Every structure is written in structure tokens, then in C-alpha cells.
Amino acid sequence: MLEAFVWLIALEAIGLIGLPFAFLLFRRLPDRGWSLSKPFGLLLVSYLFWLVVLSRTVPNSRWTLLAVVVAVAAVSALLFSLHRQELAAFVRREVRLILLAEVVTVVFFVGWTALRAQIPAIFHTEQPMDFAFLNAVVRSPSYPPLDPWLSGHVVSYYYFGYLMMGVLTMLSGVGTSVGYNLGLGTVAALASVAAFGLVYNLVRMRKGSFAAAVMAGLASVVMLLLLSNLEGALELLHARGLGSAGFWGVVGVEGLAAPGGASPSWASQESWWWWRASRVIPGTIAEFPFFSLLLGDLHPHVMSLPFVLLALGVVLNAYATHRRLGLGWLQEHPWEAAALALILGSLAFINLWDFPTLAAVLVAALGLRACHQSRGRLREAAGRAALVTATILAAAVVAFLPFYGTFQSQASGILPLSGAASRPLHLFLVWGLLGFLGVSFLVVQYGTVPAHRSWRRALAMAGVVALLPVVLWLLARALGIAPGGGASPVGGRLVLVVPFVFLVGGAVFSATVRACAGRLGPTAFALVLAAVAFLLILGPELFFLVDLFNSRMNTVFKLYYQAWTFLAVASGYGLYYVAGRLDHSDLFRRPWGLAWWSVVAVLVAASLYYPAAAIYSRVKEDSGKATLDGLSHVARFSPWEYSAIQWLQANAPRGSVVLEAVGDDYSDFGRISASTGLPTVLGWEGHELQWRGSELPFRGRRADVKELYTTQDVEQAGKLVRRYGVKYVVVGPRERRQYGSEGMAKFGGLGELVFQPADGVAIYQVSE
């Protein structure tokens, strides 16, 4: 596993380069940004590398990347020399924290990398697509990267996460099939230390002890990355053959029918039983980070995890400012404003769904700070906060304008939901532990909300934020805007959403009163995260983003993932807060205090079975040799294809168009292009439709590929080859199976046979 060691060295080097920048930026945080220095350093290097390659004055190459790294390192060294005494004093003072942060990083990197070595194959769900984009950012001659599955076009998707993983791949010198799996370990490592640091900072800002801050930070990491939802407890019952047909009918989780008998093992023997935990609510996807990392899709919502936490950290740092917000603040803190814009703007480029949510957090956090500074004068506070946030968000968009210029969204608006709402039982299965801790935090903190004359204005603010989504939904229903078919009763939906309205309203009210009363601190910031999280859960019960799926499936998927992250952070702080209040009041010895701890213990235990059993089942299903090479299964089961991939990687110039068979999405079709980053005429057609929102860019290509392989007319084939700029033609078992063998001989007349091992695959290089 030498590749993993080299990769970790590269990651640590990036973190050291980013440290002086983070140290100066995060001045108001107790850890001075140490826990965020690695994602921040990676973001800085990747952004500058993207801009340089985008200019097309230099090629996309490892040498270009090394030049960028050296340039950033030089600035970093200058900053270090200017502030070395301050930095050295911090290191001496906080050596325990620094060592612990590094241990968390290494443990999660090694742990998840070791797991990926047991299940390395890149072949299912969205993995081929993710691998295609990783190869595209590494092998495209320039940026924006070429679309591997649609020759002649650039990628129309948010690809900055792939680019950052590509940066680490190029720096460490590993192959992309290894870098893919190391990237998953990197996401876990960066997310773990960022979550730990964020909650540590919140507790320390409330004057909590080092031990309390560490425990709260570690609890947040566990909730974010190591625990599951409560569906796992049902899997245990199901595996043991417990529960009647009626019971499982009431549960209503697809695939969990009455068991035929107890499993001979402590884990289910069904193939991919662990998949069900992400499909608890019918017609939706409800992933959580542990599931995503176990599944192994290096997808934008997964890669964004560390950078969402980085964004929360930089917003918390701005929230802690004592300078008066407004134009003067922007003039006094231009570099902090620029960093806010860069970090928030990058979220849209990594996973577009995260940008508006973090923009809302920024607005709320700076709005509370302005309210605090204005002594409760909300109108004045709103004006000053709006000036700062509007400037930052505008700069965030401008910083990534080249991305928006090539991005085509399939989204066509937002519609009110008229179909069936989520069942309360299913919501409990998804949100049981985090929801209980979040609600407990809200309830307990109510006892410390100060009495202040601003309560009426705070109540009005809470009412607007919490009730506006419901009012808009009712108005849309009254106007007949909601799409028909399967409409659920209004009353039933309101019964479901009212508890969330109270939770959101209560959090907003408490945070606003604290701000107006001069009690603005980490508790109010945690309340903002809780309020946003509950809004994210409430939202898909009322509205959905209209896309090609024409359902709320993707909306639930993306918003729930954000809610899990926010609740993990808020609940980590909330656990410290509630435990402190119970301890302070001596209530942990009283019956209801003991009952609270008992409920937490039961929910945690119910969330621990799934991770252990799912890892056991995943590893058991893959009996291959431990390796980090994601194409090792291809070498084992399809050696002809593996050798063809290797030959193209070594010999085909960057950007060369390769012709291969076209077939269904979620299959082995498109594997050559995905594994090399070389564009093919057409890859996964359904995905191209999702990315581009229309079939116009690729209409007729499937038929043309079929014609190219089946025709025996060399002249006709030559016209099509020239139309698409095909440089290499792959003829292998998949092509013969899809198109027959009659038309394959003609390729010898179109060019030269450049690769043909003994097992029957051939690669032709088309003549100029």
C-alpha cells in the first residue's frame, strides 16, 4: 500500500501549505483553522491550478500543477516567516489539540482506505461516471475538461470535486484507478477532522474545557461518519427472523417482508441488504455519509462534505467578528471577504445544491451579528448584513464564472408537492438519533433564553421564516399550481409539517432574542444550523425541484444529506450543552435525566449495528485480493479490456476520440472511455440527458455508432469517422456481441491495427 502512504504525504504537504493562510484567516477560532487547513489548502491549490489551465497558456499536466504548488508554497512560506513567532507560540500552547487533530485525520484515512482495499472495484451505481470524470480532469489537454461520454463537448456538470481529487492523484503520482479509492479515504479524513474542529471550536468559544470540547467534537464525528439511521435495527430483527407479516407491512420499507427464518449469521445473508437503509421513504433517496462511503460512489454530494464543513467554519469565523458589519468591515477585511467568497463559491462548483444552503447560513449568521451590533434594531441590522452578504455572494459567483459559462442544468423550476407525504415512522427511522438530540438541544436551551424587550420582533422573525414555506405551499394549492395526480389531503400534510414549523420557529426565535439581548455566542450559531437542518427536512414535504425524474426523489436526496451534516454538528454541540445543563442542575441523577441518557444510549446502539454488519457483508461479498486498484476486477475477469485500457493510457494523445460500443446506463458499456478519460462518441445516454437537459447534443449518435460498426462500406464509415473525429476504434467482445462481426473487417481499410493481444481485442488507429 505504498500508494496510500505517498498520497497521505501529499495531503499533509497540502495541509502545511494551507496552514499559514488558515492561521491568519481563522483568527477568531480557538484552533486558528488547524482542523480546516487541509481542505483549505487543497481548495487554494486546485482553484489556482484550474484558473491557470483554463487560460490555455499552459497544458493540464503534472508539471503545471507542481509549478502552482511551488508558487502557493512560496507565499505560504512568506506568511510563515512573517508570523512564525505567533505560529510557534500557538503550536506550543495547543500541541494536544494539534496531535489529536492529526490522529483523527490519519485514523479515518487509514481506516476507510483499508476498507476500500477490500472492496476496490469501480463498476456499480455511479462509480463508472465518477471514474470517467476523474480521468477527464486528469487527462484532458485543457479545461474545461472534455466529456468522456460525448466527444466534441466539454463536461456539463459540477466537476471541482473531481478536480481536487485529480490534483492529489497527479501530485502523488498514482494511477486514477488507485486515486479513486484513495479519494474516498481522503473525503472521510478531511470531513472527520473538519467536523471535529468545528464542534471543538464551538465548545471552546463557550468557555468549555479542553476535554469537553474534544468529547463533543469526537461525538460529532461519530454521528456524521460512523452511525447509520435506525433502519439498521430493523435489519437486525429481520435477520433474526423476528416480526410477523403484519409488523413488516406496517413498517413499509421496501424489501423488508416477513422473513422466512433466522439468518445463520449475525448479519443478513441477502445480497446488498444494506442498500435498503438509503431507501426508507418510498420514492426517495435518503443517503447518509456512512452509507455513501461504504457504497463507494465518489460523487459530488460526498466530495463536498469537507468543504461544506470548511464553509461553516469560515462563516463561524465571520460570525465571531467584533467589528461593525457594513462597508467599513469589507474595507478592513478584504482578504477575509475574498476567502468567504472563494470557499462559498467553490461549493456550487463541487455540488451545486450546497451553495444556496450555505448562502442562507451566511445570511442568518451575519444577520444575527448585525442584530447584536445594532442592539436589536432589526431594520438597521438587515441593511448592514445585506450589504456584506450580497457583496460576498456576488463575488462568490464571479470567482467561478467560467464554470457557469459551460454548465447546463436540467432543473426547470420548483413546484409544490401534491403526492403522498413521508410517513412519521419513516421520518423517525431516518432522523431518530440526530432528531432526538437536535430537539433536546432546542428544548433545553429555551431555559437560558434571556428575557428581553425584543421578543415580539423575534417572534415575528421566527413566524416569517418557519411559516413562509407552508403559506407558499397553501397558496400554490389554492391557485392550482400543484401538479395533479395522487394529491394528498391538505390536513394530513399540515399535521406532518407543524412539528417542524415549531422546531424551526423556536430555533429562530431563540437565536434572534439572544442576538438582540447581547448574548450572541456559539449557542446561537448552533441554533442556526439546527433551524436550517429542520427546514431542509421540512422543505421536501412541501416542494420539489423539477428535473428529469419529475419527482421529489433527488430533492430529498440532496437536502437530507445537508441536513444530516448540519444536525451532526449541531447535535455534537447540543450533546455538550444538554449534558452540561443536566450536570449543572444535578438532573442527570433524577428520573427524567436518567431517562434522557437511556434514550440516547438506545438510539446510539440501534445506529451501531448497521455499520458493523454492512462492512462485514460488503467485505464478504468481495473475495478478491486486497488492492487499491479499482480496475483489478477488470484485469481478473476481462483481461483483454484491461490491456486495451492500459495501452490507450500509455499511447493515445490527450483528447483523442475513441470509438466503442454504446449500450445501457449502469452497465459495462462506456468502460474504455471512462477508464481512460478519452472521449467516445456516446457513452451513457441517460446520464448525458440528465446533464444537458435535452437529447439534442447527442441525437442520432447511437445510430451512427451502430452504423460505424455494422456497415461494410468503407467510404460511409470514413465519413462518420471524420464527422466525430475518431482517432481509435476498439473492437472487442462487447462490440461483437452488440453489433456482430460482419462489419469489423473494414476498419483495417480505415487505418492501422496498433494493438491486438492474443485474446481477440483489437484497436485500430484511424489514418489522417
CSV table of C-alpha atoms in Angstrom, one decimal, residues 307-694:
chain,number,residue,atom,x,y,z
A,307,PHE,CA,-15.9,21.7,2.1
A,308,VAL,CA,-19.4,22.3,3.5
A,309,LEU,CA,-17.7,22.0,6.9
A,310,LEU,CA,-15.0,24.3,5.7
A,311,ALA,CA,-17.7,26.8,4.7
A,312,LEU,CA,-19.4,26.5,8.1
A,313,GLY,CA,-16.0,27.2,9.7
A,314,VAL,CA,-15.3,30.4,7.7
A,315,VAL,CA,-18.9,31.6,8.3
A,316,LEU,CA,-18.4,30.9,12.1
A,317,ASN,CA,-15.2,32.9,11.9
A,318,ALA,CA,-17.0,35.9,10.3
A,319,TYR,CA,-19.9,35.5,12.8
A,320,ALA,CA,-17.5,35.9,15.6
A,321,THR,CA,-16.3,39.3,14.4
A,322,HIS,CA,-16.4,42.3,16.8
A,323,ARG,CA,-16.1,44.8,14.1
A,324,ARG,CA,-19.2,46.6,13.0
A,325,LEU,CA,-20.6,44.9,9.8
A,326,GLY,CA,-21.1,47.1,6.7
A,327,LEU,CA,-19.0,48.7,4.1
A,328,GLY,CA,-16.3,49.5,6.6
A,329,TRP,CA,-16.0,45.8,7.5
A,330,LEU,CA,-15.4,44.9,3.9
A,331,GLN,CA,-12.7,47.5,3.6
A,332,GLU,CA,-11.0,46.4,6.8
A,333,HIS,CA,-11.2,42.7,6.0
A,334,PRO,CA,-10.8,42.4,2.2
A,335,TRP,CA,-8.9,39.1,2.4
A,336,GLU,CA,-11.5,37.5,4.8
A,337,ALA,CA,-14.3,38.6,2.4
A,338,ALA,CA,-12.3,37.1,-0.5
A,339,ALA,CA,-11.8,33.9,1.3
A,340,LEU,CA,-15.5,33.7,2.2
A,341,ALA,CA,-16.4,34.3,-1.5
A,342,LEU,CA,-13.9,31.7,-2.6
A,343,ILE,CA,-15.0,29.0,-0.2
A,344,LEU,CA,-18.7,29.6,-0.6
A,345,GLY,CA,-18.4,29.9,-4.4
A,346,SER,CA,-16.5,26.7,-4.7
A,347,LEU,CA,-19.5,24.8,-3.2
A,348,ALA,CA,-21.5,25.4,-6.4
A,349,PHE,CA,-18.6,24.0,-8.4
A,350,ILE,CA,-18.4,20.9,-6.2
A,351,ASN,CA,-22.1,20.3,-5.6
A,352,LEU,CA,-24.4,23.0,-6.7
A,353,TRP,CA,-27.1,22.2,-4.1
A,354,ASP,CA,-24.8,23.2,-1.3
A,355,PHE,CA,-24.4,26.8,-2.4
A,356,PRO,CA,-27.8,28.2,-1.7
A,357,THR,CA,-28.0,26.4,1.7
A,358,LEU,CA,-24.6,27.8,2.8
A,359,ALA,CA,-25.6,31.2,1.5
A,360,ALA,CA,-28.6,31.0,3.8
A,361,VAL,CA,-26.4,30.1,6.7
A,362,LEU,CA,-24.2,33.1,5.9
A,363,VAL,CA,-27.2,35.5,5.8
A,364,ALA,CA,-28.5,34.2,9.1
A,365,ALA,CA,-25.2,34.2,10.9
A,366,LEU,CA,-24.2,37.7,9.8
A,367,GLY,CA,-27.8,38.9,10.3
A,368,LEU,CA,-27.6,37.8,13.9
A,369,ARG,CA,-24.2,39.5,14.3
A,370,ALA,CA,-25.6,42.7,12.8
A,371,CYS,CA,-28.7,42.5,15.1
A,372,HIS,CA,-26.4,42.1,18.1
A,373,GLN,CA,-24.3,45.1,17.0
A,374,SER,CA,-27.5,47.2,16.4
A,375,ARG,CA,-28.9,46.4,19.8
A,376,GLY,CA,-32.0,44.8,18.4
A,377,ARG,CA,-32.8,47.4,15.7
A,378,LEU,CA,-33.7,44.8,13.0
A,379,ARG,CA,-34.1,47.2,10.1
A,380,GLU,CA,-30.7,48.7,10.6
A,381,ALA,CA,-29.2,45.2,11.1
A,382,ALA,CA,-30.8,43.9,8.0
A,383,GLY,CA,-29.4,46.7,5.8
A,384,ARG,CA,-25.8,46.3,7.0
A,385,ALA,CA,-25.9,42.5,6.9
A,386,ALA,CA,-27.4,42.6,3.4
A,387,LEU,CA,-24.6,44.8,2.1
A,388,VAL,CA,-21.9,42.4,3.4
A,389,THR,CA,-23.6,39.2,2.3
A,390,ALA,CA,-24.7,40.5,-1.1
A,391,THR,CA,-21.1,41.6,-1.8
A,392,ILE,CA,-19.6,38.2,-0.7
A,393,LEU,CA,-22.2,36.1,-2.6
A,394,ALA,CA,-21.8,38.2,-5.8
A,395,ALA,CA,-18.0,37.7,-5.6
A,396,ALA,CA,-18.6,34.0,-5.0
A,397,VAL,CA,-20.4,33.8,-8.3
A,398,VAL,CA,-17.9,35.9,-10.2
A,399,ALA,CA,-15.0,33.8,-8.9
A,400,PHE,CA,-16.4,30.8,-10.7
A,401,LEU,CA,-18.0,32.4,-13.8
A,402,PRO,CA,-16.1,30.2,-16.3
A,403,PHE,CA,-17.9,27.2,-14.7
A,404,TYR,CA,-21.3,28.7,-15.1
A,405,GLY,CA,-20.5,29.5,-18.7
A,406,THR,CA,-20.3,25.8,-19.6
A,407,PHE,CA,-22.8,24.4,-17.2
A,408,GLN,CA,-26.3,23.3,-18.4
A,409,SER,CA,-28.8,22.5,-15.7
A,410,GLN,CA,-31.6,20.0,-16.2
A,411,ALA,CA,-33.6,21.8,-13.4
A,412,SER,CA,-36.7,23.7,-14.7
A,413,GLY,CA,-38.1,25.2,-11.6
A,414,ILE,CA,-39.7,24.5,-8.2
A,415,LEU,CA,-43.2,23.0,-7.8
A,416,PRO,CA,-45.3,22.4,-4.7
A,417,LEU,CA,-45.6,18.7,-3.8
A,418,SER,CA,-49.1,17.2,-4.2
A,419,GLY,CA,-48.3,13.5,-3.8
A,420,ALA,CA,-48.0,11.5,-0.7
A,421,ALA,CA,-46.0,12.9,2.2
A,422,SER,CA,-43.5,11.0,4.3
A,423,ARG,CA,-44.9,8.7,7.0
A,424,PRO,CA,-43.9,9.8,10.5
A,425,LEU,CA,-42.5,6.3,11.1
A,426,HIS,CA,-40.2,6.6,8.2
A,427,LEU,CA,-39.0,10.1,9.3
A,428,PHE,CA,-38.2,8.6,12.7
A,429,LEU,CA,-36.2,5.8,11.1
A,430,VAL,CA,-34.2,8.3,9.1
A,431,TRP,CA,-33.8,11.0,11.8
A,432,GLY,CA,-34.3,9.2,15.1
A,433,LEU,CA,-30.9,9.8,16.8
A,434,LEU,CA,-30.0,13.2,15.3
A,435,GLY,CA,-33.5,14.4,15.6
A,436,PHE,CA,-33.8,13.5,19.2
A,437,LEU,CA,-30.5,15.2,20.1
A,438,GLY,CA,-31.4,18.3,18.0
A,439,VAL,CA,-34.9,18.6,19.6
A,440,SER,CA,-33.3,18.0,23.1
A,441,PHE,CA,-30.9,20.9,22.5
A,442,LEU,CA,-33.7,23.2,21.4
A,443,VAL,CA,-35.8,22.4,24.4
A,444,VAL,CA,-33.1,22.7,27.0
A,445,GLN,CA,-31.7,25.9,25.6
A,446,TYR,CA,-35.1,27.6,25.9
A,447,GLY,CA,-34.4,27.7,29.6
A,448,THR,CA,-31.5,30.0,29.1
A,449,VAL,CA,-33.1,32.4,26.5
A,450,PRO,CA,-32.8,35.8,28.2
A,451,ALA,CA,-35.9,37.9,28.8
A,452,HIS,CA,-35.7,40.9,26.5
A,453,ARG,CA,-37.9,43.5,25.1
A,454,SER,CA,-37.1,42.3,21.5
A,455,TRP,CA,-39.2,39.1,21.9
A,456,ARG,CA,-42.1,40.4,19.8
A,457,ARG,CA,-39.8,41.2,16.9
A,458,ALA,CA,-38.0,37.9,17.4
A,459,LEU,CA,-41.4,36.1,17.3
A,460,ALA,CA,-42.3,37.9,14.1
A,461,MET,CA,-39.0,36.9,12.5
A,462,ALA,CA,-39.5,33.3,13.6
A,463,GLY,CA,-43.0,33.2,12.2
A,464,VAL,CA,-41.9,34.5,8.8
A,465,VAL,CA,-39.1,32.0,8.5
A,466,ALA,CA,-41.0,29.0,9.7
A,467,LEU,CA,-44.4,29.7,8.2
A,468,LEU,CA,-43.4,31.1,4.8
A,469,PRO,CA,-42.8,27.7,3.2
A,470,VAL,CA,-46.2,26.5,4.4
A,471,VAL,CA,-48.0,29.6,3.3
A,472,LEU,CA,-46.5,29.4,-0.1
A,473,TRP,CA,-47.5,25.8,-0.4
A,474,LEU,CA,-51.1,26.5,0.6
A,475,LEU,CA,-51.2,29.4,-1.9
A,476,ALA,CA,-49.9,27.2,-4.7
A,477,ARG,CA,-52.5,24.6,-3.9
A,478,ALA,CA,-55.3,27.2,-3.8
A,479,LEU,CA,-54.1,28.6,-7.2
A,480,GLY,CA,-54.0,25.1,-8.7
A,481,ILE,CA,-50.3,25.3,-9.4
A,482,ALA,CA,-49.5,21.9,-7.7
A,483,PRO,CA,-49.3,19.1,-10.3
A,484,GLY,CA,-52.2,16.7,-10.2
A,485,GLY,CA,-52.3,13.0,-9.6
A,486,GLY,CA,-52.2,11.3,-6.2
A,487,ALA,CA,-52.8,14.5,-4.3
A,488,SER,CA,-52.8,14.0,-0.6
A,489,PRO,CA,-55.2,15.8,1.8
A,490,VAL,CA,-54.0,19.2,3.0
A,491,GLY,CA,-54.9,18.5,6.6
A,492,GLY,CA,-52.8,15.4,6.7
A,493,ARG,CA,-49.7,17.1,5.3
A,494,LEU,CA,-50.1,20.0,7.8
A,495,VAL,CA,-50.2,17.6,10.7
A,496,LEU,CA,-46.9,16.3,9.5
A,497,VAL,CA,-45.2,19.7,8.9
A,498,VAL,CA,-46.5,21.6,12.0
A,499,PRO,CA,-43.9,20.0,14.4
A,500,PHE,CA,-41.1,21.1,12.0
A,501,VAL,CA,-42.6,24.6,11.9
A,502,PHE,CA,-42.4,24.8,15.7
A,503,LEU,CA,-38.8,23.5,15.7
A,504,VAL,CA,-37.7,26.0,13.0
A,505,GLY,CA,-39.6,28.8,14.6
A,506,GLY,CA,-38.3,28.0,18.1
A,507,ALA,CA,-34.7,27.9,16.9
A,508,VAL,CA,-35.0,31.2,15.0
A,509,PHE,CA,-36.8,32.9,18.0
A,510,SER,CA,-34.1,31.8,20.5
A,511,ALA,CA,-31.2,32.8,18.3
A,512,THR,CA,-32.8,36.2,17.5
A,513,VAL,CA,-33.5,37.0,21.1
A,514,ARG,CA,-30.0,36.0,22.1
A,515,ALA,CA,-28.6,38.4,19.5
A,516,CYS,CA,-30.8,41.3,20.4
A,517,ALA,CA,-30.1,40.8,24.1
A,518,GLY,CA,-26.3,40.9,23.6
A,519,ARG,CA,-25.9,37.1,24.3
A,520,LEU,CA,-24.6,36.2,20.9
A,521,GLY,CA,-22.3,33.2,21.1
A,522,PRO,CA,-21.8,29.7,19.8
A,523,THR,CA,-25.2,28.6,21.0
A,524,ALA,CA,-26.9,30.9,18.6
A,525,PHE,CA,-24.8,29.7,15.8
A,526,ALA,CA,-25.7,26.1,16.6
A,527,LEU,CA,-29.3,27.1,16.6
A,528,VAL,CA,-28.9,28.5,13.1
A,529,LEU,CA,-27.6,25.1,12.0
A,530,ALA,CA,-30.5,23.3,13.7
A,531,ALA,CA,-33.0,25.7,12.1
A,532,VAL,CA,-31.6,25.2,8.7
A,533,ALA,CA,-31.4,21.4,9.1
A,534,PHE,CA,-35.1,21.2,10.1
A,535,LEU,CA,-36.0,23.5,7.2
A,536,LEU,CA,-34.2,21.1,4.9
A,537,ILE,CA,-36.2,18.2,6.2
A,538,LEU,CA,-39.5,20.2,6.0
A,539,GLY,CA,-38.8,21.5,2.5
A,540,PRO,CA,-39.3,18.2,0.5
A,541,GLU,CA,-42.6,17.7,2.2
A,542,LEU,CA,-43.9,20.8,0.5
A,543,PHE,CA,-41.8,21.4,-2.6
A,544,PHE,CA,-39.5,19.7,-5.1
A,545,LEU,CA,-37.1,20.8,-7.7
A,546,VAL,CA,-38.4,19.9,-11.2
A,547,ASP,CA,-35.9,17.7,-13.1
A,548,LEU,CA,-35.9,14.8,-15.5
A,549,PHE,CA,-37.1,12.5,-12.7
A,550,ASN,CA,-40.2,14.7,-12.2
A,551,SER,CA,-40.5,13.7,-8.5
A,552,ARG,CA,-39.0,14.7,-5.2
A,553,MET,CA,-36.5,11.8,-5.2
A,554,ASN,CA,-33.5,14.0,-5.9
A,555,THR,CA,-34.7,16.9,-3.7
A,556,VAL,CA,-35.0,14.6,-0.7
A,557,PHE,CA,-31.6,13.1,-1.6
A,558,LYS,CA,-29.7,16.4,-1.7
A,559,LEU,CA,-31.4,18.2,1.1
A,560,TYR,CA,-31.4,15.3,3.5
A,561,TYR,CA,-27.6,14.9,3.0
A,562,GLN,CA,-27.1,18.5,4.0
A,563,ALA,CA,-29.5,18.2,7.0
A,564,TRP,CA,-27.5,15.2,8.2
A,565,THR,CA,-24.3,17.2,8.2
A,566,PHE,CA,-25.8,20.2,9.9
A,567,LEU,CA,-27.6,18.1,12.5
A,568,ALA,CA,-24.4,16.2,13.2
A,569,VAL,CA,-22.6,19.4,14.0
A,570,ALA,CA,-25.5,21.0,15.9
A,571,SER,CA,-26.1,17.7,17.9
A,572,GLY,CA,-22.4,17.4,18.8
A,573,TYR,CA,-22.6,20.8,20.3
A,574,GLY,CA,-26.1,20.2,21.6
A,575,LEU,CA,-24.9,17.0,23.4
A,576,TYR,CA,-22.3,19.0,25.2
A,577,TYR,CA,-24.9,21.7,26.0
A,578,VAL,CA,-27.6,19.4,27.3
A,579,ALA,CA,-25.1,17.3,29.3
A,580,GLY,CA,-23.7,20.4,30.8
A,581,ARG,CA,-27.2,21.7,31.8
A,582,LEU,CA,-28.1,18.3,33.3
A,583,ASP,CA,-24.9,18.1,35.2
A,584,HIS,CA,-25.1,21.7,36.4
A,585,SER,CA,-28.7,21.2,37.6
A,586,ASP,CA,-27.9,17.7,39.1
A,587,LEU,CA,-30.7,16.4,37.0
A,588,PHE,CA,-28.7,13.6,35.5
A,589,ARG,CA,-29.4,11.7,38.8
A,590,ARG,CA,-33.1,12.4,38.6
A,591,PRO,CA,-35.5,10.1,36.8
A,592,TRP,CA,-36.1,12.2,33.7
A,593,GLY,CA,-32.4,12.9,33.4
A,594,LEU,CA,-31.6,9.2,33.5
A,595,ALA,CA,-34.4,8.6,31.0
A,596,TRP,CA,-32.9,11.1,28.6
A,597,TRP,CA,-29.5,9.4,28.8
A,598,SER,CA,-31.2,6.0,28.4
A,599,VAL,CA,-32.9,7.1,25.2
A,600,VAL,CA,-29.7,8.4,23.8
A,601,ALA,CA,-27.9,5.1,24.6
A,602,VAL,CA,-30.7,3.1,23.0
A,603,LEU,CA,-30.7,5.2,19.8
A,604,VAL,CA,-26.9,5.1,19.6
A,605,ALA,CA,-26.9,1.3,20.0
A,606,ALA,CA,-29.6,1.0,17.3
A,607,SER,CA,-27.4,3.1,15.0
A,608,LEU,CA,-24.3,0.9,15.5
A,609,TYR,CA,-25.5,-2.4,14.2
A,610,TYR,CA,-25.8,-1.3,10.6
A,611,PRO,CA,-22.2,0.0,10.2
A,612,ALA,CA,-20.7,-3.2,11.6
A,613,ALA,CA,-23.0,-5.6,9.7
A,614,ALA,CA,-22.8,-3.7,6.5
A,615,ILE,CA,-19.0,-3.6,6.5
A,616,TYR,CA,-19.0,-7.4,7.2
A,617,SER,CA,-21.4,-8.1,4.4
A,618,ARG,CA,-19.6,-5.8,1.9
A,619,VAL,CA,-16.2,-7.4,2.5
A,620,LYS,CA,-17.6,-10.9,2.5
A,621,GLU,CA,-19.2,-10.3,-0.9
A,622,ASP,CA,-15.8,-9.4,-2.5
A,623,SER,CA,-13.4,-12.3,-2.1
A,624,GLY,CA,-10.7,-10.8,-4.2
A,625,LYS,CA,-7.1,-9.9,-3.2
A,626,ALA,CA,-6.8,-6.7,-1.2
A,627,THR,CA,-5.7,-3.9,-3.5
A,628,LEU,CA,-6.5,-0.2,-4.1
A,629,ASP,CA,-6.7,-0.6,-7.9
A,630,GLY,CA,-10.3,0.0,-8.8
A,631,LEU,CA,-9.7,-1.8,-12.1
A,632,SER,CA,-8.3,-5.0,-10.6
A,633,HIS,CA,-11.6,-6.8,-11.2
A,634,VAL,CA,-11.3,-5.9,-14.9
A,635,ALA,CA,-7.8,-7.4,-15.0
A,636,ARG,CA,-9.2,-10.5,-13.4
A,637,PHE,CA,-12.4,-11.1,-15.3
A,638,SER,CA,-11.8,-9.2,-18.6
A,639,PRO,CA,-8.1,-9.1,-19.2
A,640,TRP,CA,-8.5,-8.1,-22.9
A,641,GLU,CA,-10.2,-4.9,-21.8
A,642,TYR,CA,-7.7,-4.2,-19.1
A,643,SER,CA,-4.8,-4.5,-21.5
A,644,ALA,CA,-6.6,-2.2,-24.0
A,645,ILE,CA,-7.2,0.4,-21.3
A,646,GLN,CA,-3.5,0.3,-20.4
A,647,TRP,CA,-2.4,0.6,-24.0
A,648,LEU,CA,-4.6,3.6,-24.6
A,649,GLN,CA,-3.5,5.3,-21.4
A,650,ALA,CA,0.1,4.9,-22.4
A,651,ASN,CA,-0.1,5.7,-26.2
A,652,ALA,CA,-3.2,7.7,-27.1
A,653,PRO,CA,-2.6,11.5,-27.1
A,654,ARG,CA,-4.8,13.5,-24.7
A,655,GLY,CA,-8.2,14.4,-26.2
A,656,SER,CA,-8.1,11.6,-28.8
A,657,VAL,CA,-11.6,10.3,-29.6
A,658,VAL,CA,-12.1,6.5,-29.2
A,659,LEU,CA,-15.0,4.6,-30.6
A,660,GLU,CA,-16.6,1.9,-28.5
A,661,ALA,CA,-20.0,0.2,-28.3
A,662,VAL,CA,-23.0,2.1,-27.0
A,663,GLY,CA,-25.3,0.3,-24.5
A,664,ASP,CA,-27.4,0.9,-21.4
A,665,ASP,CA,-26.5,3.1,-18.5
A,666,TYR,CA,-25.3,1.3,-15.3
A,667,SER,CA,-23.6,-1.4,-17.3
A,668,ASP,CA,-20.1,-2.1,-18.6
A,669,PHE,CA,-20.7,-0.1,-21.7
A,670,GLY,CA,-18.6,3.1,-21.9
A,671,ARG,CA,-15.8,1.5,-19.7
A,672,ILE,CA,-13.0,2.2,-22.1
A,673,SER,CA,-13.7,5.9,-22.2
A,674,ALA,CA,-14.5,6.1,-18.5
A,675,SER,CA,-11.2,4.4,-17.6
A,676,THR,CA,-9.0,6.4,-19.9
A,677,GLY,CA,-10.7,9.9,-19.9
A,678,LEU,CA,-10.6,9.7,-23.7
A,679,PRO,CA,-13.9,10.9,-25.2
A,680,THR,CA,-16.1,8.5,-27.0
A,681,VAL,CA,-18.8,9.3,-29.5
A,682,LEU,CA,-21.5,8.3,-27.0
A,683,GLY,CA,-21.4,6.8,-23.5
A,684,TRP,CA,-24.2,6.6,-21.0
A,685,GLU,CA,-27.1,8.2,-22.9
A,686,GLY,CA,-29.4,8.7,-19.9
A,687,HIS,CA,-26.7,10.5,-18.0
A,688,GLU,CA,-26.0,12.8,-20.9
A,689,LEU,CA,-29.7,13.6,-20.9
A,690,GLN,CA,-29.6,14.4,-17.2
A,691,TRP,CA,-26.5,16.7,-17.5
A,692,ARG,CA,-27.7,18.6,-20.6
A,693,GLY,CA,-31.5,18.6,-20.1
A,694,SER,CA,-32.0,17.7,-23.8
